[in-house]
Amino acid sequence: MLPLKKAIRPTTFIESAKLKDYFGLDITIATETFQHTGSFKFRAAYNLASQVPNDTIITASSGNFGQGLAYACKLLGKNAVIVMPDTSAKVKIEAIRGYGAQLDLIDINRISRNERVEQLAAEMPEAYKASAYNDEFVIEGNATLGDELSDKSFDAVLVPVGGGGLISGVIRGLAQNKSNAEVYGCEPLLANDAARSFQAGEIVANEKEPLTIADGARTISLGNLNWPIIQSSVKDFIEVSDENIANALRLYFTLANLKCEPTGAVSLGAILENRERFTGKKICLIVSGGNVDPLVYSQLLG
Amino acid sequence: MLPLKKAIRPTTFIESAKLKDYFGLDITIATETFQHTGSFKFRAAYNLASQVPNDTIITASSGNFGQGLAYACKLLGKNAVIVMPDTSAKVKIEAIRGYGAQLDLIDINRISRNERVEQLAAEMPEAYKASAYNDEFVIEGNATLGDELSDKSFDAVLVPVGGGGLISGVIRGLAQNKSNAEVYGCEPLLANDAARSFQAGEIVANEKEPLTIADGARTISLGNLNWPIIQSSVKDFIEVSDENIANALRLYFTLANLKCEPTGAVSLGAILENRERFTGKKICLIVSGGNVDPLVYSQLLG
């Protein structure tokens, strides 16, 4: 079994003169689009799947965590059970199936994903129920990205935020290497529960799954394991309009030759919202993943 | 002045499990899409601009070499004069202008690009006339990519071919590091002058600029400096239909999260043309560049 640091691909650093000149900022991209399964989620998934003793792992994520977990389990000889709505995009279903996971397709008008996970867990008491973002193994896995950033002398690291697993891991990784980089949470305005939580001093949830184009950030609330890390260590949150998420995705395409998914573009979107704040700083933009449907991407390119 | 090896960005190696599994082949991507100015051409342009004593350099390339030369001259404090048709895409004109080059926009119904270069050279006898692909400095610059591939133990390296500057450089770089990798030229079927030359044993030219979607390979013929290197050292040529170039571009998008220009996808297109040939080999696909108009790209994604 490969240890975590050998199993993951190091993040890909990109410096684009065009992007730097466009903003007049010292920008380095740290992109996880070339991580195994196309997003940072593989870090968490592999760590979790390799650390828990269980041979079967159940999750309700049909997105990047599902793919990461399916592939991690394939590498580790374990069984991944992925609960997905039967209306999920065919490409997602095929990606998960391609990694050899067991698909559990449900009619969400009859049963919720979490209810189905509970059903399956009752049927398979030996299985581990994995959260995509609220799990100590997830934070620890994502901390490897913070490790990789820590020797680059960044003044500020901008991180897309959904359930908070990535930013918590990045904070932990930076801290354990004694980095002084400020960490900013970048969140879709339409899914701004983390920003509101940060202001309120307690976890505030969205009323329902928010309809931002950044589908990786459509979480109801921050995970309670991530919250104390975020509350104590995030410098600030920046809320990003869907329009600026789309603008950022296009700028990556034209100025940096980088294909990313909308959620991955949220950190550059934060620069579009508040460029002045980062003048004179050495900043790192984390691009969390690249998996996006070709049709959606074409429409966003416009 | 930075020496060449410090001025360039190392190529970006990507291994995608999805891409490997899709083909059942041991594929490593070496992508130059994140090279400065978005293509391998910066290697050649910087080498040329830093090696020639002239302060002014003229070229007729409005594409990737023009961008690479403009940026190299900016870094080196030299003047780049780029002859371009006045009908060139606005993004190309703006990219060149953004790097601070002097634009010379011409009406190609009145004068050809080469004629205009000759006119300018007569007006500026102190200037160096740079070919995008047929120049010893170009081969030498591109050889840095061969250097970077040489310690990876590849059995076969697949290289997109237009004027032959890249493949000649790759061959030279591999040879000077005593690599035994076979080098395959990958050429659009609609612009197959290099494949025909290889078969004929002499340079065969296209009758006119070929209309392949791989716009970086729309050259009339191989450069005469590249020809002896190609003739003696290329293992074989593989001709790729425009349909398979487009298919390859889409596969990079969906399986590897890689945005590339059509010319950059020709080496994966060669796999689509002749997968069996590479079974059991450790292969490297060079992706020469990533600069493509968003509208063209959207249409290719389909």
GROMACS .gro file of C-alpha atoms in nm, chain A residues 9 12-15 17-18 21 33-34 38 67 71 74 99 253-254 256-257 259 290-292 294 297-298 301, chain B residues 9 12-15 17-18 21 33-34 38 67 71 74 99 253-254 256-257 259 290-292 294 297-298 301:
model
   54
    9ARG     CA    1   0.026   1.375  -0.732
   12THR     CA    2   0.073   2.175  -1.021
   13PHE     CA    3   0.206   2.529  -0.984
   14ILE     CA    4   0.146   2.759  -1.279
   15GLU     CA    5   0.267   3.114  -1.318
   17ALA     CA    6   0.268   3.628  -1.718
   18LYS     CA    7  -0.058   3.715  -1.891
   21ASP     CA    8  -0.010   4.140  -1.598
   33THR     CA    9  -0.713   1.971  -1.180
   34PHE     CA   10  -0.437   1.720  -1.259
   38GLY     CA   11  -0.926   1.557  -1.134
   67GLN     CA   12  -1.478   0.977  -0.785
   71TYR     CA   13  -1.045   0.536  -0.734
   74LYS     CA   14  -0.974   0.056  -0.641
   99TYR     CA   15  -1.331   0.324  -1.117
  253PHE     CA   16  -0.898   2.965  -2.024
  254THR     CA   17  -0.772   3.267  -2.214
  256ALA     CA   18  -0.346   3.063  -1.844
  257ASN     CA   19  -0.463   2.778  -2.072
  259LYS     CA   20  -0.944   2.427  -1.782
  290GLY     CA   21  -1.137   2.052  -1.314
  291ASN     CA   22  -1.428   1.817  -1.369
  292VAL     CA   23  -1.698   1.992  -1.566
  294PRO     CA   24  -1.825   1.984  -2.181
  297TYR     CA   25  -1.812   2.455  -2.005
  298SER     CA   26  -1.888   2.558  -2.364
  301LEU     CA   27  -1.696   3.014  -2.242
  311ARG     CA   28   0.936   2.678  -1.752
  314THR     CA   29   0.444   1.983  -1.725
  315PHE     CA   30   0.412   1.606  -1.701
  316ILE     CA   31   0.062   1.471  -1.648
  317GLU     CA   32  -0.040   1.112  -1.597
  319ALA     CA   33  -0.547   0.718  -1.498
  320LYS     CA   34  -0.861   0.780  -1.702
  323ASP     CA   35  -0.736   0.316  -1.892
  335THR     CA   36   0.045   2.466  -2.267
  336PHE     CA   37   0.179   2.620  -1.946
  340GLY     CA   38   0.133   2.909  -2.388
  369GLN     CA   39   0.389   3.557  -2.916
  373TYR     CA   40   0.764   3.809  -2.489
  376LYS     CA   41   1.034   4.209  -2.384
  401TYR     CA   42   0.392   4.177  -2.499
  555PHE     CA   43  -1.076   1.780  -2.194
  556THR     CA   44  -1.285   1.497  -2.052
  558ALA     CA   45  -0.724   1.468  -1.839
  559ASN     CA   46  -0.869   1.815  -1.767
  561LYS     CA   47  -0.712   2.243  -2.248
  592GLY     CA   48  -0.274   2.559  -2.573
  593ASN     CA   49  -0.366   2.884  -2.745
  594VAL     CA   50  -0.704   2.853  -2.906
  596PRO     CA   51  -1.273   3.025  -2.703
  599TYR     CA   52  -1.277   2.551  -2.872
  600SER     CA   53  -1.645   2.555  -2.776
  603LEU     CA   54  -1.616   2.046  -2.767
   0.00000   0.00000   0.00000
